[in-house]
């Protein structure tokens, strides 16, 4: 191993240890604050104590003390905090949605998730309860503050934003045609509903066609394997009358025939096309506008060994991690 590799490896190891010990120091702060350790050791405040001895910022100290208070009735999360098992930033993200009843669930779910994925999980949880609810601030410690705007007014504002987005995507010609139809007394909403239903029907038909093709290919392969196995056994029977070598050789041939070729994980272009037609280029999870960078098999590929488009969904990095790490049915997708 070169000096560069050794240097990099050592630095990485020390860096990981530094993060671990920093987390543990942060977790000790609530108890240090309760016992006024900083005063007894001659420091002016808990902030000065944390900064000088562990390089912990004022913001981090405030955050951990707030979380300690917020988790007073949630021992599963409080233990994670004081033991330094989970970063304060992660715990802060779930503080606004954690309850006495669901604390164990949240504690279990965030252990192996990245901070960004935890943020996505919390956002989905809130949207699932009410898609129009504005999330709390980034730390998840305080209620949302709309200043002088009421919650109802805020929702109307969000609705207007959506309307503007839709209008901006229309060409001038399409806007004109829709306006003319509306002036003639034609219900534009019904017209759009019919168009969307036709689109959905077309996509569903194409997906069903591809699914039947996949099923047909699988049946053909199974038939060929079955016939190959029967032929191989006949050849073995005749080889028994000759030499031991022939028997051994034919056995190896039969083993080769009986082994089905593993399916490729490569998703064919025509299947990717129908998935993109249905979901676009963004994550398929509602209210997520992140770019999709993975096509997820909602039926595990290791078990299905095919790319049936009925069980494919494009996901962003965070939702893909959630689909695997939290629960296969988390995304609420068919067949998950």
Coordinates of C-alpha atoms in Angstrom, one line a residue:
X1 CA 0.0 0.0 0.0
X2 CA 1.3 3.4 -1.0
X3 CA 2.0 6.3 1.4
X4 CA -1.0 8.2 -0.1
X5 CA -3.4 5.2 0.6
X6 CA -2.0 4.8 4.2
X7 CA -2.4 8.5 4.9
X8 CA -6.0 8.5 3.5
X9 CA -7.0 5.4 5.4
X10 CA -5.6 6.7 8.7
X11 CA -7.2 10.1 8.3
X12 CA -10.6 8.5 7.5
X13 CA -10.3 6.3 10.6
X14 CA -9.5 9.2 12.8
X15 CA -12.3 11.3 11.2
X16 CA -14.8 8.6 12.0
X17 CA -13.6 8.4 15.6
X18 CA -13.8 12.2 15.9
X19 CA -17.5 12.2 14.7
X20 CA -18.3 9.4 17.1
X21 CA -16.8 11.1 20.1
X22 CA -18.2 14.5 19.1
X23 CA -21.7 12.9 19.1
X24 CA -21.1 11.4 22.5
X25 CA -19.9 14.8 23.9
X26 CA -23.1 16.5 22.5
X27 CA -25.2 13.8 24.2
X28 CA -23.6 14.6 27.6
X29 CA -24.5 18.2 27.5
X30 CA -28.0 18.0 29.0
X31 CA -26.7 16.3 32.1
X32 CA -23.7 18.7 32.3
X33 CA -26.2 21.5 32.1
X34 CA -28.4 20.0 34.8
X35 CA -25.5 19.5 37.2
X36 CA -24.0 23.0 36.3
X37 CA -20.6 21.3 35.7
X38 CA -19.5 24.2 33.7
X39 CA -19.9 26.6 36.6
X40 CA -18.0 24.4 39.0
X41 CA -15.1 24.2 36.5
X42 CA -14.9 28.0 36.1
X43 CA -16.7 28.5 32.8
X44 CA -19.1 31.3 32.2
X45 CA -21.8 29.3 30.4
X46 CA -22.6 25.9 29.0
X47 CA -21.8 27.4 25.6
X48 CA -18.3 28.5 26.5
X49 CA -17.7 25.1 28.1
X50 CA -18.8 23.1 25.0
X51 CA -17.0 25.4 22.6
X52 CA -13.6 25.4 24.4
X53 CA -13.5 21.7 25.4
X54 CA -15.2 20.1 22.4
X55 CA -15.5 22.7 19.6
X56 CA -19.3 22.5 19.8
X57 CA -21.1 25.5 18.4
X58 CA -23.7 27.5 20.3
X59 CA -26.4 26.4 17.8
X60 CA -25.7 22.8 18.5
X61 CA -25.8 23.3 22.3
X62 CA -29.2 25.0 22.0
X63 CA -30.5 22.3 19.7
X64 CA -29.5 19.4 22.0
X65 CA -31.0 21.2 25.1
X66 CA -34.2 21.8 23.2
X67 CA -34.4 18.2 22.1
X68 CA -33.7 17.0 25.6
X69 CA -36.7 18.9 26.8
X70 CA -38.9 17.8 23.9
X71 CA -38.0 14.1 24.4
X72 CA -38.7 14.2 28.1
X73 CA -41.7 11.8 27.7
X74 CA -40.1 9.8 24.8
X75 CA -37.4 7.6 26.4
X76 CA -36.6 5.7 23.2
X77 CA -35.5 8.9 21.5
X78 CA -34.0 10.5 24.7
X79 CA -31.7 7.5 25.2
X80 CA -30.5 7.9 21.6
X81 CA -29.7 11.5 22.3
X82 CA -27.8 11.1 25.5
X83 CA -25.9 8.1 24.4
X84 CA -24.8 9.8 21.2
X85 CA -26.1 6.9 19.1
X86 CA -27.8 9.2 16.5
X87 CA -26.7 12.7 15.3
X88 CA -28.6 15.6 16.8
X89 CA -29.4 16.8 13.3
X90 CA -31.2 13.6 12.5
X91 CA -33.1 13.6 15.8
X92 CA -34.1 17.2 15.2
X93 CA -35.8 16.3 12.0
X94 CA -38.1 13.9 13.6
X95 CA -38.8 16.0 16.7
X96 CA -41.9 17.5 15.2
X97 CA -43.6 14.2 14.3
X98 CA -42.5 11.9 17.1
X99 CA -45.1 11.1 19.7
X100 CA -45.2 8.9 22.9
X101 CA -47.0 6.3 20.8
X102 CA -44.7 6.2 17.7
X103 CA -41.4 7.0 19.4
X104 CA -40.1 3.4 19.1
X105 CA -41.0 3.2 15.4
X106 CA -39.1 6.4 14.7
X107 CA -36.2 5.3 16.8
X108 CA -36.0 2.0 14.8
X109 CA -36.4 3.6 11.4
X110 CA -33.8 6.4 11.5
X111 CA -30.9 4.2 12.7
X112 CA -29.6 3.3 9.2
X113 CA -30.9 6.2 7.2
X114 CA -29.0 9.2 6.0
X115 CA -30.0 12.6 7.2
X116 CA -31.5 13.5 3.8
X117 CA -33.5 10.3 3.8
X118 CA -34.8 11.1 7.3
X119 CA -35.9 14.5 6.0
X120 CA -37.7 12.9 3.1
X121 CA -39.4 10.4 5.5
X122 CA -40.6 13.1 7.8
X123 CA -41.9 15.2 4.8
X124 CA -43.8 12.1 3.5
X125 CA -45.2 11.5 6.9
X126 CA -46.6 15.0 7.1
X127 CA -47.9 15.0 3.5
X128 CA -49.6 11.7 4.2
X129 CA -51.5 13.3 7.1
X130 CA -52.4 16.4 5.1
X131 CA -50.8 17.2 1.7
X132 CA -51.5 20.9 2.2
X133 CA -49.8 21.2 5.6
X134 CA -46.7 23.3 5.6
X135 CA -43.7 21.5 7.3
X136 CA -42.2 22.9 10.4
X137 CA -38.9 24.7 10.2
X138 CA -35.7 22.8 9.3
X139 CA -34.9 21.7 12.8
X140 CA -38.4 20.3 13.3
X141 CA -38.4 21.8 16.8
X142 CA -41.0 24.6 16.5
X143 CA -44.5 25.0 15.0
X144 CA -44.7 26.6 11.6
X145 CA -45.0 30.4 11.7
X146 CA -46.8 32.1 8.8
X147 CA -46.5 35.5 10.4
X148 CA -49.7 37.5 9.7
X149 CA -51.0 34.9 7.1
X150 CA -53.5 32.4 8.4
X151 CA -53.2 28.7 7.7
X152 CA -56.2 28.9 5.3
X153 CA -54.7 31.8 3.5
X154 CA -51.4 30.0 3.1
X155 CA -53.2 27.0 1.6
X156 CA -54.9 29.2 -0.9
X157 CA -51.5 30.7 -1.7
X158 CA -50.1 27.2 -2.4
X159 CA -53.1 26.4 -4.5
X160 CA -52.6 29.6 -6.6
X161 CA -48.9 28.6 -7.1
X162 CA -50.0 25.2 -8.4
X163 CA -52.5 26.9 -10.8
X164 CA -49.8 29.2 -12.0
X165 CA -47.5 26.3 -12.7
X166 CA -50.1 24.5 -14.7
X167 CA -50.9 27.7 -16.7
X168 CA -47.2 28.3 -17.4
X169 CA -46.8 24.9 -19.0
X170 CA -49.5 25.5 -21.6
X171 CA -48.6 26.9 -25.0
X172 CA -50.3 30.1 -26.2
X173 CA -52.3 28.1 -28.7
X174 CA -53.6 25.6 -26.2
X175 CA -54.6 28.4 -23.8
X176 CA -56.5 30.0 -26.6
X177 CA -58.3 26.8 -27.6
X178 CA -59.3 26.1 -23.9
X179 CA -60.5 29.7 -23.5
X180 CA -62.7 29.4 -26.7
X181 CA -64.2 26.1 -25.5
X182 CA -64.9 27.5 -22.0
X183 CA -66.6 30.5 -23.6
X184 CA -68.9 28.1 -25.6
X185 CA -70.0 26.5 -22.3
X186 CA -67.8 23.4 -22.5
X187 CA -66.6 22.2 -19.1
X188 CA -62.8 22.2 -19.3
X189 CA -62.5 20.0 -16.2
X190 CA -64.5 17.2 -17.8
X191 CA -62.5 17.6 -21.0
X192 CA -59.2 17.2 -19.1
X193 CA -60.5 14.3 -17.0
X194 CA -61.4 12.4 -20.2
X195 CA -58.0 13.1 -21.7
X196 CA -56.2 12.0 -18.5
X197 CA -58.4 8.8 -18.4
X198 CA -57.5 8.0 -22.0
X199 CA -53.8 8.5 -21.2
X200 CA -54.0 6.2 -18.2
X201 CA -55.9 3.6 -20.2
X202 CA -53.3 3.7 -23.0
X203 CA -50.4 3.3 -20.6
X204 CA -52.2 0.4 -18.7
X205 CA -52.8 -1.4 -22.0
X206 CA -49.2 -1.1 -23.0
X207 CA -48.0 -2.3 -19.6
X208 CA -50.3 -5.2 -19.8
X209 CA -49.1 -6.1 -23.3
X210 CA -45.4 -6.0 -22.0
X211 CA -46.4 -8.2 -19.0
X212 CA -48.0 -10.8 -21.3
X213 CA -44.8 -10.8 -23.5
X214 CA -42.7 -11.4 -20.4
X215 CA -44.9 -14.2 -19.2
X216 CA -44.8 -15.8 -22.6
X217 CA -41.0 -15.6 -22.7
X218 CA -40.8 -17.2 -19.3
X219 CA -43.1 -20.1 -20.2
X220 CA -41.1 -20.7 -23.4
X221 CA -37.8 -20.8 -21.4
X222 CA -39.3 -23.2 -18.8
X223 CA -40.6 -25.5 -21.6
X224 CA -37.1 -25.6 -23.2
X225 CA -35.5 -26.3 -19.9
X226 CA -37.9 -29.1 -19.2
X227 CA -37.3 -30.7 -22.6
X228 CA -33.5 -30.3 -22.2
X229 CA -33.6 -32.1 -18.9
X230 CA -35.6 -35.0 -20.3
X231 CA -33.2 -35.4 -23.2
X232 CA -30.2 -35.2 -20.9
X233 CA -31.6 -38.0 -18.7
X234 CA -32.2 -40.2 -21.8
X235 CA -28.6 -39.7 -22.9
X236 CA -27.4 -40.6 -19.4
X237 CA -29.3 -43.9 -19.5
X238 CA -27.6 -44.9 -22.8
X239 CA -24.2 -43.8 -21.5
X240 CA -24.5 -46.2 -18.6
X241 CA -24.0 -49.1 -21.0
X242 CA -20.7 -47.7 -22.3
X243 CA -18.1 -46.2 -20.1
X244 CA -18.0 -44.3 -16.8
X245 CA -16.4 -41.4 -18.5
X246 CA -19.4 -41.0 -20.8
X247 CA -21.8 -41.1 -17.9
X248 CA -19.8 -38.3 -16.1
X249 CA -19.6 -36.2 -19.3
X250 CA -23.3 -36.4 -20.0
X251 CA -24.1 -35.6 -16.4
X252 CA -22.2 -32.4 -16.7
X253 CA -24.0 -31.6 -20.0
X254 CA -27.4 -32.2 -18.3
X255 CA -26.4 -30.0 -15.3
X256 CA -25.6 -27.2 -17.8
X257 CA -29.0 -27.7 -19.6
X258 CA -31.0 -27.7 -16.3
X259 CA -29.4 -24.5 -15.1
X260 CA -31.6 -21.6 -16.3
X261 CA -29.8 -18.5 -17.4
X262 CA -30.1 -15.7 -14.8
X263 CA -32.2 -12.7 -15.9
X264 CA -30.4 -9.5 -16.7
X265 CA -30.9 -6.6 -14.4
X266 CA -30.7 -4.3 -17.4
X267 CA -34.2 -2.9 -18.1
X268 CA -34.9 -2.8 -21.9
X269 CA -35.4 0.5 -23.5
X270 CA -39.1 0.0 -24.5
X271 CA -39.9 -0.8 -20.8
X272 CA -38.0 2.3 -19.6
X273 CA -40.0 4.3 -22.2
X274 CA -43.4 3.3 -20.8
X275 CA -42.2 3.9 -17.2
X276 CA -41.0 7.4 -18.2
X277 CA -44.3 8.0 -20.1
X278 CA -46.3 7.2 -17.0
X279 CA -44.1 8.9 -14.3
X280 CA -42.0 11.5 -16.2
X281 CA -38.4 12.1 -15.1
X282 CA -39.1 12.9 -11.4
X283 CA -39.6 10.6 -8.4
X284 CA -42.9 8.8 -8.6
X285 CA -43.7 9.4 -4.9
X286 CA -46.5 12.1 -4.6
X287 CA -45.2 15.5 -3.5
X288 CA -41.6 14.6 -4.3
X289 CA -40.1 16.7 -7.0
X290 CA -36.6 15.3 -6.9
X291 CA -35.1 13.8 -10.1
X292 CA -35.5 10.0 -10.3
X293 CA -32.1 8.3 -10.6
X294 CA -33.3 4.7 -10.1
X295 CA -36.1 2.5 -11.4
X296 CA -37.2 0.5 -8.4
X297 CA -38.6 -3.1 -8.6
X298 CA -41.6 -3.0 -6.2
X299 CA -41.6 -6.8 -6.5
X300 CA -38.0 -7.8 -5.6
X301 CA -36.1 -8.6 -8.8
X302 CA -34.2 -11.4 -7.1
X303 CA -37.6 -13.2 -6.7
X304 CA -39.5 -12.0 -9.8
X305 CA -36.5 -12.2 -12.3
X306 CA -38.4 -9.9 -14.7
X307 CA -39.1 -6.2 -15.5
X308 CA -42.9 -6.2 -15.5
X309 CA -43.7 -2.5 -15.8
X310 CA -46.7 -2.8 -13.5
X311 CA -44.1 -3.3 -10.7
X312 CA -41.6 -0.6 -11.7
X313 CA -41.4 2.9 -10.3
X314 CA -38.7 5.6 -10.7
X315 CA -37.5 6.9 -7.4
X316 CA -35.1 9.5 -6.1
X317 CA -32.1 8.5 -4.1
X318 CA -33.8 9.0 -0.7
X319 CA -37.0 7.3 -1.6
X320 CA -35.1 4.3 -3.0
X321 CA -33.2 4.0 0.3
X322 CA -36.5 4.2 2.1
X323 CA -38.1 1.5 -0.1
X324 CA -35.3 -0.9 0.8
X325 CA -34.4 0.1 4.4
X326 CA -37.7 1.0 6.0
X327 CA -40.4 -1.2 4.5
X328 CA -41.0 -2.6 1.0
X329 CA -44.6 -1.4 1.2
X330 CA -43.6 2.0 2.5
X331 CA -44.0 3.7 -0.9
X332 CA -47.6 2.6 -1.2
X333 CA -46.8 1.2 -4.6
X334 CA -48.7 -1.7 -6.1
X335 CA -47.0 -5.1 -5.4
X336 CA -44.5 -3.6 -2.9

